[in-house]
Amino acid sequence: MLDISNIQPNLYIIGFMGTGKSVIGKRVASSIRFEFIDTDSVIEAEENISIREMFNFLGESHFRQMERKFIETGHPPNNCVVSCGGGLAVQPGMLDLLKQKGIVISLFASTQVILSRVLGKDKRPLLNVDNPEEKILALLKEREKFYLEAGTAVSTDNRSIPEIVDHIRRIYLRESQSWIKKKEYV
Ligand code: S3P
C-alpha cells in the first residue's frame, strides 16, 4: 500500500489527445489521495478563455508558453497527479524537466480509438480540420518518439478503467521508490 502520509513525487501523465489522460488521471489521483491537476483546465482558468479561443486569438505559441510556465513554476512540487495536454511533453526540454520533477507515465491508444474518442469534441483545435484521421497520423509520427521516451508506456485500448488505474498505481509505487532513492544520492 502506498504510504500517502509522506511527501511523494508528482505523477505526470502524458500522451496523445484521446488516450484517456484526464479520465485515468482523475481516478488515479483519488485512489492514492493526491491532488488532480489538468494542465488545460488550469491554463483556461488562468487566461479566462477556452483552449480553442486561445489558439484562435492568441496563437498556439502563447498556449505553449503557458504550458511551460505551468510546469516550471505553476504547480505544487509534490503529491499531485498532473494530466498534461497532448503537446506539452513534446516541447524542447520538457520531458527532461518532467522527469526531474516526478514520475512520467505515457498513455497510448490506437489511431482508431483516438479518433472515436476525439470526434465531435470541440476542445482540440489541432484536430478541427477536414481530415482529422490524417492529422492524427501526422502528429503521432512527429510525437511518438517523445511519448516513448517517457519510459513507461501504458495502453488504454480495450481495457477497463479500473484495470488501467490499478496498473498505473503499481507503476507509480515502484518508480517513485527508485526516483526518491536516486534523488537522495545526487
Ligand atoms: C493538444 C492537446 C490538448 C490541448 C490542446 C493541444 C495537443 O489536450 O492541450 O488542444 O497539442 O496535443 P488533450 O491531450 O488533453 O486533448
Short mmCIF file of N, CA and C and ligand atoms in Angstrom, two decimals:
data_model
loop_
_atom_site.label_atom_id
_atom_site.label_comp_id
_atom_site.label_asym_id
_atom_site.label_seq_id
_atom_site.Cartn_x
_atom_site.Cartn_y
_atom_site.Cartn_z
N MET A 1 0.85 -1.21 0.00
CA MET A 1 0.00 0.00 0.00
C MET A 1 0.88 1.26 0.00
N LEU A 2 0.54 2.21 -0.82
CA LEU A 2 1.33 3.44 -0.91
C LEU A 2 1.23 4.24 0.40
N ASP A 3 2.38 4.65 0.90
CA ASP A 3 2.37 5.45 2.12
C ASP A 3 2.09 6.90 1.77
N ILE A 4 0.83 7.30 1.91
CA ILE A 4 0.48 8.66 1.48
C ILE A 4 0.66 9.69 2.60
N SER A 5 1.20 9.23 3.74
CA SER A 5 1.45 10.21 4.79
C SER A 5 2.72 11.00 4.48
N ASN A 6 3.54 10.48 3.58
CA ASN A 6 4.79 11.16 3.23
C ASN A 6 4.62 12.09 2.05
N ILE A 7 5.65 12.90 1.89
CA ILE A 7 5.69 13.70 0.67
C ILE A 7 6.12 12.78 -0.46
N GLN A 8 5.36 12.74 -1.52
CA GLN A 8 5.64 11.83 -2.63
C GLN A 8 5.79 12.63 -3.92
N PRO A 9 6.62 12.13 -4.85
CA PRO A 9 6.79 12.86 -6.11
C PRO A 9 5.49 12.94 -6.92
N ASN A 10 5.40 14.00 -7.69
CA ASN A 10 4.24 14.12 -8.59
C ASN A 10 4.25 13.00 -9.64
N LEU A 11 3.06 12.71 -10.13
CA LEU A 11 2.93 11.79 -11.27
C LEU A 11 2.43 12.61 -12.46
N TYR A 12 3.21 12.60 -13.55
CA TYR A 12 2.82 13.32 -14.77
C TYR A 12 2.33 12.30 -15.80
N ILE A 13 1.10 12.49 -16.25
CA ILE A 13 0.55 11.59 -17.26
C ILE A 13 0.57 12.32 -18.60
N ILE A 14 1.34 11.73 -19.53
CA ILE A 14 1.45 12.36 -20.84
C ILE A 14 0.87 11.42 -21.91
N GLY A 15 0.80 11.90 -23.13
CA GLY A 15 0.31 11.05 -24.22
C GLY A 15 -0.54 11.87 -25.17
N PHE A 16 -0.86 11.25 -26.28
CA PHE A 16 -1.60 11.94 -27.34
C PHE A 16 -3.03 12.27 -26.87
N MET A 17 -3.67 13.21 -27.56
CA MET A 17 -5.08 13.52 -27.31
C MET A 17 -5.90 12.24 -27.39
N GLY A 18 -6.87 12.10 -26.53
CA GLY A 18 -7.77 10.96 -26.61
C GLY A 18 -7.21 9.65 -26.07
N THR A 19 -6.09 9.70 -25.39
CA THR A 19 -5.56 8.45 -24.82
C THR A 19 -6.10 8.20 -23.42
N GLY A 20 -6.86 9.15 -22.89
CA GLY A 20 -7.51 8.93 -21.59
C GLY A 20 -6.81 9.57 -20.40
N LYS A 21 -5.93 10.54 -20.66
CA LYS A 21 -5.11 11.11 -19.58
C LYS A 21 -5.95 11.71 -18.45
N SER A 22 -6.99 12.46 -18.80
CA SER A 22 -7.77 13.13 -17.74
C SER A 22 -8.64 12.16 -16.97
N VAL A 23 -9.35 11.30 -17.70
CA VAL A 23 -10.23 10.33 -17.03
C VAL A 23 -9.42 9.43 -16.10
N ILE A 24 -8.32 8.90 -16.63
CA ILE A 24 -7.50 7.99 -15.84
C ILE A 24 -6.79 8.75 -14.71
N GLY A 25 -6.24 9.91 -15.05
CA GLY A 25 -5.50 10.70 -14.06
C GLY A 25 -6.35 11.03 -12.84
N LYS A 26 -7.59 11.42 -13.11
CA LYS A 26 -8.50 11.76 -12.01
C LYS A 26 -8.71 10.57 -11.09
N ARG A 27 -8.93 9.40 -11.68
CA ARG A 27 -9.16 8.19 -10.88
C ARG A 27 -7.91 7.79 -10.11
N VAL A 28 -6.75 7.89 -10.77
CA VAL A 28 -5.50 7.52 -10.08
C VAL A 28 -5.31 8.46 -8.89
N ALA A 29 -5.53 9.76 -9.13
CA ALA A 29 -5.34 10.75 -8.05
C ALA A 29 -6.23 10.40 -6.86
N SER A 30 -7.49 10.08 -7.14
CA SER A 30 -8.36 9.82 -5.97
C SER A 30 -7.97 8.51 -5.31
N SER A 31 -7.45 7.55 -6.09
CA SER A 31 -7.09 6.27 -5.45
C SER A 31 -5.85 6.39 -4.57
N ILE A 32 -4.97 7.34 -4.85
CA ILE A 32 -3.80 7.49 -3.97
C ILE A 32 -3.90 8.79 -3.13
N ARG A 33 -5.04 9.39 -3.19
CA ARG A 33 -5.33 10.63 -2.45
C ARG A 33 -4.32 11.75 -2.74
N PHE A 34 -4.10 11.95 -4.02
CA PHE A 34 -3.28 13.07 -4.50
C PHE A 34 -4.23 14.12 -5.07
N GLU A 35 -3.70 15.34 -5.21
CA GLU A 35 -4.47 16.38 -5.89
C GLU A 35 -4.44 16.07 -7.40
N PHE A 36 -5.56 16.27 -8.09
CA PHE A 36 -5.56 16.08 -9.54
C PHE A 36 -5.50 17.43 -10.23
N ILE A 37 -4.59 17.57 -11.20
CA ILE A 37 -4.50 18.82 -11.95
C ILE A 37 -4.49 18.50 -13.44
N ASP A 38 -5.32 19.21 -14.19
CA ASP A 38 -5.34 19.06 -15.64
C ASP A 38 -4.76 20.35 -16.22
N THR A 39 -3.66 20.25 -16.95
CA THR A 39 -2.97 21.48 -17.39
C THR A 39 -3.88 22.36 -18.25
N ASP A 40 -4.67 21.73 -19.13
CA ASP A 40 -5.56 22.53 -19.99
C ASP A 40 -6.54 23.35 -19.15
N SER A 41 -7.12 22.71 -18.13
CA SER A 41 -8.12 23.42 -17.30
C SER A 41 -7.48 24.57 -16.53
N VAL A 42 -6.25 24.34 -16.02
CA VAL A 42 -5.59 25.42 -15.27
C VAL A 42 -5.32 26.60 -16.19
N ILE A 43 -4.83 26.30 -17.39
CA ILE A 43 -4.49 27.38 -18.33
C ILE A 43 -5.76 28.13 -18.76
N GLU A 44 -6.82 27.39 -19.02
CA GLU A 44 -8.09 28.05 -19.39
C GLU A 44 -8.57 28.96 -18.27
N ALA A 45 -8.46 28.49 -17.03
CA ALA A 45 -8.95 29.29 -15.90
C ALA A 45 -8.07 30.52 -15.71
N GLU A 46 -6.77 30.32 -15.87
CA GLU A 46 -5.85 31.43 -15.66
C GLU A 46 -6.05 32.54 -16.70
N GLU A 47 -6.31 32.14 -17.95
CA GLU A 47 -6.46 33.11 -19.04
C GLU A 47 -7.92 33.52 -19.22
N ASN A 48 -8.80 32.80 -18.54
CA ASN A 48 -10.23 33.05 -18.66
C ASN A 48 -10.71 32.99 -20.11
N ILE A 49 -10.26 31.97 -20.80
CA ILE A 49 -10.55 31.81 -22.23
C ILE A 49 -10.41 30.32 -22.55
N SER A 50 -11.18 29.83 -23.52
CA SER A 50 -11.06 28.39 -23.83
C SER A 50 -9.81 28.12 -24.65
N ILE A 51 -9.40 26.85 -24.67
CA ILE A 51 -8.22 26.48 -25.47
C ILE A 51 -8.45 26.85 -26.94
N ARG A 52 -9.66 26.59 -27.41
CA ARG A 52 -9.97 26.88 -28.82
C ARG A 52 -9.80 28.38 -29.11
N GLU A 53 -10.34 29.21 -28.20
CA GLU A 53 -10.21 30.67 -28.40
C GLU A 53 -8.75 31.11 -28.27
N MET A 54 -8.04 30.46 -27.36
CA MET A 54 -6.63 30.81 -27.17
C MET A 54 -5.84 30.56 -28.46
N PHE A 55 -6.08 29.39 -29.06
CA PHE A 55 -5.40 29.08 -30.32
C PHE A 55 -5.79 30.10 -31.39
N ASN A 56 -7.09 30.45 -31.43
CA ASN A 56 -7.58 31.37 -32.48
C ASN A 56 -7.05 32.78 -32.30
N PHE A 57 -7.12 33.29 -31.07
CA PHE A 57 -6.85 34.72 -30.87
C PHE A 57 -5.44 35.02 -30.39
N LEU A 58 -4.86 34.12 -29.62
CA LEU A 58 -3.53 34.41 -29.07
C LEU A 58 -2.44 33.55 -29.73
N GLY A 59 -2.87 32.50 -30.42
CA GLY A 59 -1.92 31.66 -31.14
C GLY A 59 -1.44 30.46 -30.32
N GLU A 60 -1.04 29.41 -31.04
CA GLU A 60 -0.58 28.20 -30.36
C GLU A 60 0.67 28.47 -29.51
N SER A 61 1.54 29.37 -30.00
CA SER A 61 2.79 29.58 -29.25
C SER A 61 2.51 30.18 -27.87
N HIS A 62 1.48 31.01 -27.79
CA HIS A 62 1.11 31.55 -26.47
C HIS A 62 0.69 30.41 -25.54
N PHE A 63 -0.13 29.52 -26.08
CA PHE A 63 -0.58 28.37 -25.29
C PHE A 63 0.62 27.53 -24.83
N ARG A 64 1.58 27.31 -25.72
CA ARG A 64 2.76 26.50 -25.36
C ARG A 64 3.58 27.19 -24.26
N GLN A 65 3.65 28.53 -24.33
CA GLN A 65 4.37 29.25 -23.25
C GLN A 65 3.66 29.06 -21.92
N MET A 66 2.34 29.07 -21.98
CA MET A 66 1.56 28.88 -20.74
C MET A 66 1.80 27.49 -20.16
N GLU A 67 1.87 26.50 -21.05
CA GLU A 67 2.13 25.13 -20.59
C GLU A 67 3.50 25.07 -19.90
N ARG A 68 4.49 25.70 -20.54
CA ARG A 68 5.84 25.66 -19.97
C ARG A 68 5.89 26.36 -18.60
N LYS A 69 5.22 27.52 -18.54
CA LYS A 69 5.20 28.27 -17.28
C LYS A 69 4.55 27.43 -16.18
N PHE A 70 3.48 26.75 -16.55
CA PHE A 70 2.79 25.91 -15.56
C PHE A 70 3.73 24.83 -15.02
N ILE A 71 4.46 24.16 -15.93
CA ILE A 71 5.34 23.09 -15.47
C ILE A 71 6.53 23.66 -14.70
N GLU A 72 7.09 24.76 -15.17
CA GLU A 72 8.28 25.30 -14.49
C GLU A 72 7.95 25.82 -13.10
N THR A 73 6.87 26.58 -13.00
CA THR A 73 6.65 27.27 -11.71
C THR A 73 5.20 27.28 -11.23
N GLY A 74 4.30 26.68 -12.00
CA GLY A 74 2.88 26.93 -11.70
C GLY A 74 2.10 25.84 -11.00
N HIS A 75 2.80 24.89 -10.36
CA HIS A 75 2.02 23.83 -9.69
C HIS A 75 2.81 23.30 -8.49
N PRO A 76 2.11 22.65 -7.56
CA PRO A 76 2.80 22.15 -6.37
C PRO A 76 3.85 21.08 -6.73
N PRO A 77 4.93 21.01 -5.94
CA PRO A 77 6.02 20.09 -6.30
C PRO A 77 5.78 18.63 -5.91
N ASN A 78 4.77 18.38 -5.09
CA ASN A 78 4.57 17.01 -4.59
C ASN A 78 3.09 16.63 -4.55
N ASN A 79 2.87 15.32 -4.48
CA ASN A 79 1.55 14.75 -4.21
C ASN A 79 0.45 15.21 -5.16
N CYS A 80 0.83 15.37 -6.43
CA CYS A 80 -0.18 15.72 -7.44
C CYS A 80 -0.11 14.72 -8.59
N VAL A 81 -1.26 14.44 -9.18
CA VAL A 81 -1.30 13.76 -10.47
C VAL A 81 -1.61 14.85 -11.49
N VAL A 82 -0.70 15.02 -12.45
CA VAL A 82 -0.88 16.09 -13.44
C VAL A 82 -1.15 15.46 -14.81
N SER A 83 -2.34 15.73 -15.33
CA SER A 83 -2.67 15.27 -16.68
C SER A 83 -2.21 16.36 -17.65
N CYS A 84 -1.23 16.03 -18.49
CA CYS A 84 -0.61 17.04 -19.36
C CYS A 84 -1.28 17.06 -20.73
N GLY A 85 -1.58 18.23 -21.24
CA GLY A 85 -2.10 18.37 -22.60
C GLY A 85 -1.18 17.61 -23.56
N GLY A 86 -1.76 17.08 -24.65
CA GLY A 86 -1.03 16.17 -25.54
C GLY A 86 0.26 16.71 -26.15
N GLY A 87 0.38 18.04 -26.27
CA GLY A 87 1.59 18.58 -26.90
C GLY A 87 2.62 19.06 -25.89
N LEU A 88 2.27 18.99 -24.62
CA LEU A 88 3.15 19.57 -23.59
C LEU A 88 4.52 18.90 -23.55
N ALA A 89 4.53 17.57 -23.51
CA ALA A 89 5.79 16.86 -23.31
C ALA A 89 6.67 16.81 -24.56
N VAL A 90 6.14 17.28 -25.69
CA VAL A 90 6.95 17.21 -26.90
C VAL A 90 7.69 18.52 -27.18
N GLN A 91 7.51 19.49 -26.32
CA GLN A 91 8.25 20.74 -26.48
C GLN A 91 9.69 20.52 -26.04
N PRO A 92 10.65 21.24 -26.65
CA PRO A 92 12.05 21.00 -26.31
C PRO A 92 12.31 21.08 -24.81
N GLY A 93 12.99 20.08 -24.30
CA GLY A 93 13.42 20.07 -22.90
C GLY A 93 12.34 19.69 -21.89
N MET A 94 11.11 19.61 -22.33
CA MET A 94 10.02 19.41 -21.36
C MET A 94 10.03 18.02 -20.72
N LEU A 95 10.34 17.02 -21.53
CA LEU A 95 10.31 15.66 -20.98
C LEU A 95 11.35 15.52 -19.87
N ASP A 96 12.55 16.08 -20.11
CA ASP A 96 13.60 16.01 -19.07
C ASP A 96 13.14 16.74 -17.82
N LEU A 97 12.50 17.88 -18.02
CA LEU A 97 12.01 18.65 -16.88
C LEU A 97 10.98 17.85 -16.08
N LEU A 98 10.06 17.22 -16.80
CA LEU A 98 9.04 16.42 -16.11
C LEU A 98 9.69 15.29 -15.32
N LYS A 99 10.70 14.66 -15.92
CA LYS A 99 11.36 13.54 -15.24
C LYS A 99 12.11 14.00 -14.00
N GLN A 100 12.62 15.25 -14.04
CA GLN A 100 13.27 15.79 -12.83
C GLN A 100 12.25 16.04 -11.74
N LYS A 101 11.04 16.40 -12.17
CA LYS A 101 10.02 16.80 -11.19
C LYS A 101 9.21 15.63 -10.65
N GLY A 102 9.25 14.50 -11.31
CA GLY A 102 8.46 13.38 -10.80
C GLY A 102 8.48 12.19 -11.73
N ILE A 103 7.46 11.37 -11.59
CA ILE A 103 7.34 10.15 -12.39
C ILE A 103 6.51 10.48 -13.62
N VAL A 104 6.98 9.99 -14.76
CA VAL A 104 6.25 10.26 -16.01
C VAL A 104 5.73 8.94 -16.59
N ILE A 105 4.45 8.89 -16.86
CA ILE A 105 3.85 7.71 -17.48
C ILE A 105 3.12 8.17 -18.73
N SER A 106 3.30 7.40 -19.79
CA SER A 106 2.76 7.79 -21.07
C SER A 106 1.60 6.87 -21.47
N LEU A 107 0.46 7.44 -21.81
CA LEU A 107 -0.67 6.63 -22.24
C LEU A 107 -0.71 6.54 -23.76
N PHE A 108 -1.07 5.36 -24.24
CA PHE A 108 -1.17 5.12 -25.69
C PHE A 108 -2.54 4.57 -26.03
N ALA A 109 -2.95 4.80 -27.27
CA ALA A 109 -4.17 4.17 -27.80
C ALA A 109 -3.99 4.09 -29.31
N SER A 110 -4.73 3.20 -29.95
CA SER A 110 -4.62 3.09 -31.41
C SER A 110 -5.26 4.32 -32.06
N THR A 111 -4.89 4.56 -33.30
CA THR A 111 -5.43 5.72 -34.03
C THR A 111 -6.96 5.67 -34.08
N GLN A 112 -7.51 4.48 -34.31
CA GLN A 112 -8.97 4.35 -34.41
C GLN A 112 -9.64 4.70 -33.08
N VAL A 113 -9.04 4.24 -31.99
CA VAL A 113 -9.61 4.55 -30.67
C VAL A 113 -9.49 6.05 -30.38
N ILE A 114 -8.35 6.61 -30.71
CA ILE A 114 -8.16 8.06 -30.51
C ILE A 114 -9.24 8.81 -31.30
N LEU A 115 -9.40 8.43 -32.56
CA LEU A 115 -10.37 9.10 -33.42
C LEU A 115 -11.78 9.02 -32.82
N SER A 116 -12.15 7.83 -32.36
CA SER A 116 -13.51 7.67 -31.81
C SER A 116 -13.69 8.50 -30.53
N ARG A 117 -12.59 8.71 -29.80
CA ARG A 117 -12.72 9.48 -28.55
C ARG A 117 -12.72 10.99 -28.78
N VAL A 118 -12.10 11.45 -29.86
CA VAL A 118 -12.00 12.91 -30.03
C VAL A 118 -13.03 13.49 -31.00
N LEU A 119 -13.62 12.62 -31.81
CA LEU A 119 -14.56 13.13 -32.82
C LEU A 119 -15.74 13.86 -32.18
N GLY A 120 -16.11 14.98 -32.77
CA GLY A 120 -17.28 15.72 -32.31
C GLY A 120 -17.02 16.54 -31.06
N LYS A 121 -15.78 16.53 -30.56
CA LYS A 121 -15.49 17.35 -29.38
C LYS A 121 -14.76 18.61 -29.85
N ASP A 122 -15.08 19.67 -29.17
CA ASP A 122 -14.69 20.99 -29.66
C ASP A 122 -13.37 21.49 -29.08
N LYS A 123 -12.87 20.80 -28.05
CA LYS A 123 -11.76 21.41 -27.30
C LYS A 123 -10.37 21.19 -27.90
N ARG A 124 -10.32 20.57 -29.09
CA ARG A 124 -9.00 20.26 -29.63
C ARG A 124 -8.80 20.93 -31.00
N PRO A 125 -8.37 22.20 -30.97
CA PRO A 125 -8.27 22.95 -32.22
C PRO A 125 -7.37 22.29 -33.26
N LEU A 126 -6.37 21.54 -32.82
CA LEU A 126 -5.45 20.93 -33.79
C LEU A 126 -6.16 19.88 -34.65
N LEU A 127 -7.27 19.33 -34.11
CA LEU A 127 -7.99 18.29 -34.87
C LEU A 127 -9.24 18.84 -35.55
N ASN A 128 -9.39 20.14 -35.48
CA ASN A 128 -10.54 20.78 -36.11
C ASN A 128 -10.22 21.04 -37.59
N VAL A 129 -10.02 19.95 -38.33
CA VAL A 129 -9.58 20.03 -39.73
C VAL A 129 -10.49 19.10 -40.56
N ASP A 130 -10.36 19.20 -41.91
CA ASP A 130 -11.22 18.37 -42.77
C ASP A 130 -11.00 16.88 -42.56
N ASN A 131 -9.73 16.51 -42.37
CA ASN A 131 -9.43 15.08 -42.22
C ASN A 131 -8.69 14.82 -40.90
N PRO A 132 -9.43 14.71 -39.80
CA PRO A 132 -8.76 14.54 -38.51
C PRO A 132 -7.90 13.28 -38.41
N GLU A 133 -8.30 12.23 -39.12
CA GLU A 133 -7.52 10.99 -39.06
C GLU A 133 -6.11 11.22 -39.63
N GLU A 134 -6.07 11.92 -40.76
CA GLU A 134 -4.78 12.22 -41.39
C GLU A 134 -3.92 13.06 -40.43
N LYS A 135 -4.57 14.02 -39.79
CA LYS A 135 -3.86 14.90 -38.86
C LYS A 135 -3.32 14.11 -37.66
N ILE A 136 -4.15 13.21 -37.14
CA ILE A 136 -3.71 12.38 -36.01
C ILE A 136 -2.47 11.57 -36.41
N LEU A 137 -2.53 10.97 -37.61
CA LEU A 137 -1.40 10.14 -38.05
C LEU A 137 -0.14 10.99 -38.20
N ALA A 138 -0.29 12.19 -38.75
CA ALA A 138 0.88 13.06 -38.94
C ALA A 138 1.46 13.49 -37.59
N LEU A 139 0.58 13.88 -36.67
CA LEU A 139 1.07 14.33 -35.35
C LEU A 139 1.71 13.17 -34.58
N LEU A 140 1.08 11.99 -34.69
CA LEU A 140 1.64 10.82 -33.99
C LEU A 140 3.04 10.50 -34.50
N LYS A 141 3.21 10.63 -35.80
CA LYS A 141 4.52 10.35 -36.40
C LYS A 141 5.58 11.28 -35.80
N GLU A 142 5.20 12.55 -35.67
CA GLU A 142 6.14 13.53 -35.10
C GLU A 142 6.40 13.29 -33.62
N ARG A 143 5.36 12.88 -32.92
CA ARG A 143 5.42 12.91 -31.45
C ARG A 143 5.74 11.59 -30.78
N GLU A 144 5.54 10.49 -31.49
CA GLU A 144 5.61 9.18 -30.85
C GLU A 144 6.91 8.97 -30.08
N LYS A 145 8.02 9.43 -30.69
CA LYS A 145 9.32 9.19 -30.04
C LYS A 145 9.38 9.87 -28.66
N PHE A 146 8.75 11.03 -28.55
CA PHE A 146 8.76 11.73 -27.25
C PHE A 146 7.92 10.94 -26.23
N TYR A 147 6.75 10.50 -26.66
CA TYR A 147 5.89 9.75 -25.74
C TYR A 147 6.60 8.47 -25.29
N LEU A 148 7.33 7.85 -26.22
CA LEU A 148 8.01 6.59 -25.87
C LEU A 148 9.18 6.82 -24.93
N GLU A 149 9.82 7.99 -25.07
CA GLU A 149 10.97 8.30 -24.21
C GLU A 149 10.59 8.48 -22.75
N ALA A 150 9.31 8.56 -22.48
CA ALA A 150 8.88 8.76 -21.08
C ALA A 150 9.33 7.60 -20.21
N GLY A 151 9.56 6.44 -20.83
CA GLY A 151 10.00 5.30 -20.03
C GLY A 151 8.89 4.28 -19.94
N THR A 152 7.84 4.58 -19.20
CA THR A 152 6.79 3.59 -19.04
C THR A 152 5.57 3.96 -19.87
N ALA A 153 5.21 3.05 -20.76
CA ALA A 153 4.06 3.30 -21.63
C ALA A 153 2.93 2.35 -21.25
N VAL A 154 1.72 2.88 -21.23
CA VAL A 154 0.56 2.06 -20.85
C VAL A 154 -0.51 2.21 -21.93
N SER A 155 -0.99 1.08 -22.43
CA SER A 155 -2.04 1.15 -23.45
C SER A 155 -3.41 1.27 -22.78
N THR A 156 -4.27 2.08 -23.37
CA THR A 156 -5.63 2.21 -22.81
C THR A 156 -6.67 1.60 -23.75
N ASP A 157 -6.21 0.87 -24.77
CA ASP A 157 -7.14 0.21 -25.70
C ASP A 157 -7.73 -1.05 -25.07
N ASN A 158 -9.02 -1.23 -25.20
CA ASN A 158 -9.67 -2.49 -24.79
C ASN A 158 -9.37 -2.93 -23.36
N ARG A 159 -9.24 -1.98 -22.47
CA ARG A 159 -9.02 -2.34 -21.06
C ARG A 159 -9.98 -1.49 -20.24
N SER A 160 -10.41 -2.04 -19.11
CA SER A 160 -11.35 -1.27 -18.30
C SER A 160 -10.60 -0.17 -17.55
N ILE A 161 -11.33 0.87 -17.16
CA ILE A 161 -10.70 1.97 -16.43
C ILE A 161 -10.08 1.47 -15.11
N PRO A 162 -10.79 0.66 -14.30
CA PRO A 162 -10.15 0.20 -13.05
C PRO A 162 -8.86 -0.58 -13.28
N GLU A 163 -8.84 -1.35 -14.37
CA GLU A 163 -7.62 -2.11 -14.68
C GLU A 163 -6.45 -1.17 -15.00
N ILE A 164 -6.72 -0.15 -15.79
CA ILE A 164 -5.66 0.80 -16.16
C ILE A 164 -5.21 1.58 -14.92
N VAL A 165 -6.18 2.00 -14.12
CA VAL A 165 -5.85 2.77 -12.90
C VAL A 165 -4.96 1.94 -11.99
N ASP A 166 -5.30 0.68 -11.83
CA ASP A 166 -4.52 -0.19 -10.97
C ASP A 166 -3.11 -0.39 -11.52
N HIS A 167 -3.02 -0.55 -12.82
CA HIS A 167 -1.71 -0.72 -13.47
C HIS A 167 -0.85 0.52 -13.20
N ILE A 168 -1.43 1.69 -13.39
CA ILE A 168 -0.67 2.93 -13.21
C ILE A 168 -0.27 3.13 -11.75
N ARG A 169 -1.16 2.81 -10.85
CA ARG A 169 -0.83 2.89 -9.41
C ARG A 169 0.40 2.03 -9.09
N ARG A 170 0.42 0.83 -9.65
CA ARG A 170 1.54 -0.07 -9.37
C ARG A 170 2.84 0.46 -9.96
N ILE A 171 2.76 0.99 -11.17
CA ILE A 171 3.97 1.56 -11.78
C ILE A 171 4.45 2.74 -10.94
N TYR A 172 3.50 3.59 -10.54
CA TYR A 172 3.87 4.76 -9.75
C TYR A 172 4.56 4.35 -8.44
N LEU A 173 3.98 3.39 -7.78
CA LEU A 173 4.53 2.94 -6.50
C LEU A 173 5.96 2.44 -6.67
N ARG A 174 6.17 1.64 -7.71
CA ARG A 174 7.51 1.09 -7.95
C ARG A 174 8.48 2.21 -8.33
N GLU A 175 8.08 3.03 -9.29
CA GLU A 175 9.00 4.04 -9.81
C GLU A 175 9.26 5.15 -8.81
N SER A 176 8.29 5.46 -7.97
CA SER A 176 8.51 6.56 -7.03
C SER A 176 9.57 6.16 -6.00
N GLN A 177 9.62 4.87 -5.64
CA GLN A 177 10.64 4.44 -4.68
C GLN A 177 12.03 4.64 -5.28
N SER A 178 12.24 4.21 -6.53
CA SER A 178 13.58 4.39 -7.09
C SER A 178 13.86 5.86 -7.42
N TRP A 179 12.82 6.62 -7.75
CA TRP A 179 13.01 8.06 -8.02
C TRP A 179 13.51 8.75 -6.75
N ILE A 180 12.90 8.43 -5.62
CA ILE A 180 13.29 9.06 -4.34
C ILE A 180 14.73 8.66 -3.99
N LYS A 181 15.04 7.37 -4.16
CA LYS A 181 16.40 6.90 -3.84
C LYS A 181 17.43 7.63 -4.69
N LYS A 182 17.13 7.75 -5.98
CA LYS A 182 18.06 8.43 -6.89
C LYS A 182 18.28 9.87 -6.43
N LYS A 183 17.22 10.54 -6.03
CA LYS A 183 17.31 11.94 -5.57
C LYS A 183 18.19 12.04 -4.33
N GLU A 184 18.11 11.01 -3.47
CA GLU A 184 18.88 11.05 -2.22
C GLU A 184 20.38 10.97 -2.47
N TYR A 185 20.75 10.38 -3.62
CA TYR A 185 22.18 10.22 -3.91
C TYR A 185 22.76 11.33 -4.77
N VAL A 186 21.93 12.25 -5.23
CA VAL A 186 22.51 13.34 -6.07
C VAL A 186 22.66 14.63 -5.27
C1 S3P B 1 -3.12 19.40 -27.59
C2 S3P B 1 -3.85 18.59 -26.74
C3 S3P B 1 -4.98 19.07 -25.96
C4 S3P B 1 -4.82 20.57 -25.66
C5 S3P B 1 -4.61 21.33 -26.93
C6 S3P B 1 -3.36 20.87 -27.70
C7 S3P B 1 -2.01 18.82 -28.37
O1 S3P B 1 -5.08 18.37 -24.72
O2 S3P B 1 -3.73 20.77 -24.80
O3 S3P B 1 -5.75 21.21 -27.73
O4 S3P B 1 -1.17 19.58 -28.90
O5 S3P B 1 -1.94 17.58 -28.48
P1 S3P B 1 -5.56 16.83 -24.58
O6 S3P B 1 -4.36 15.98 -24.89
O7 S3P B 1 -5.99 16.73 -23.16
O8 S3P B 1 -6.66 16.64 -25.54
#
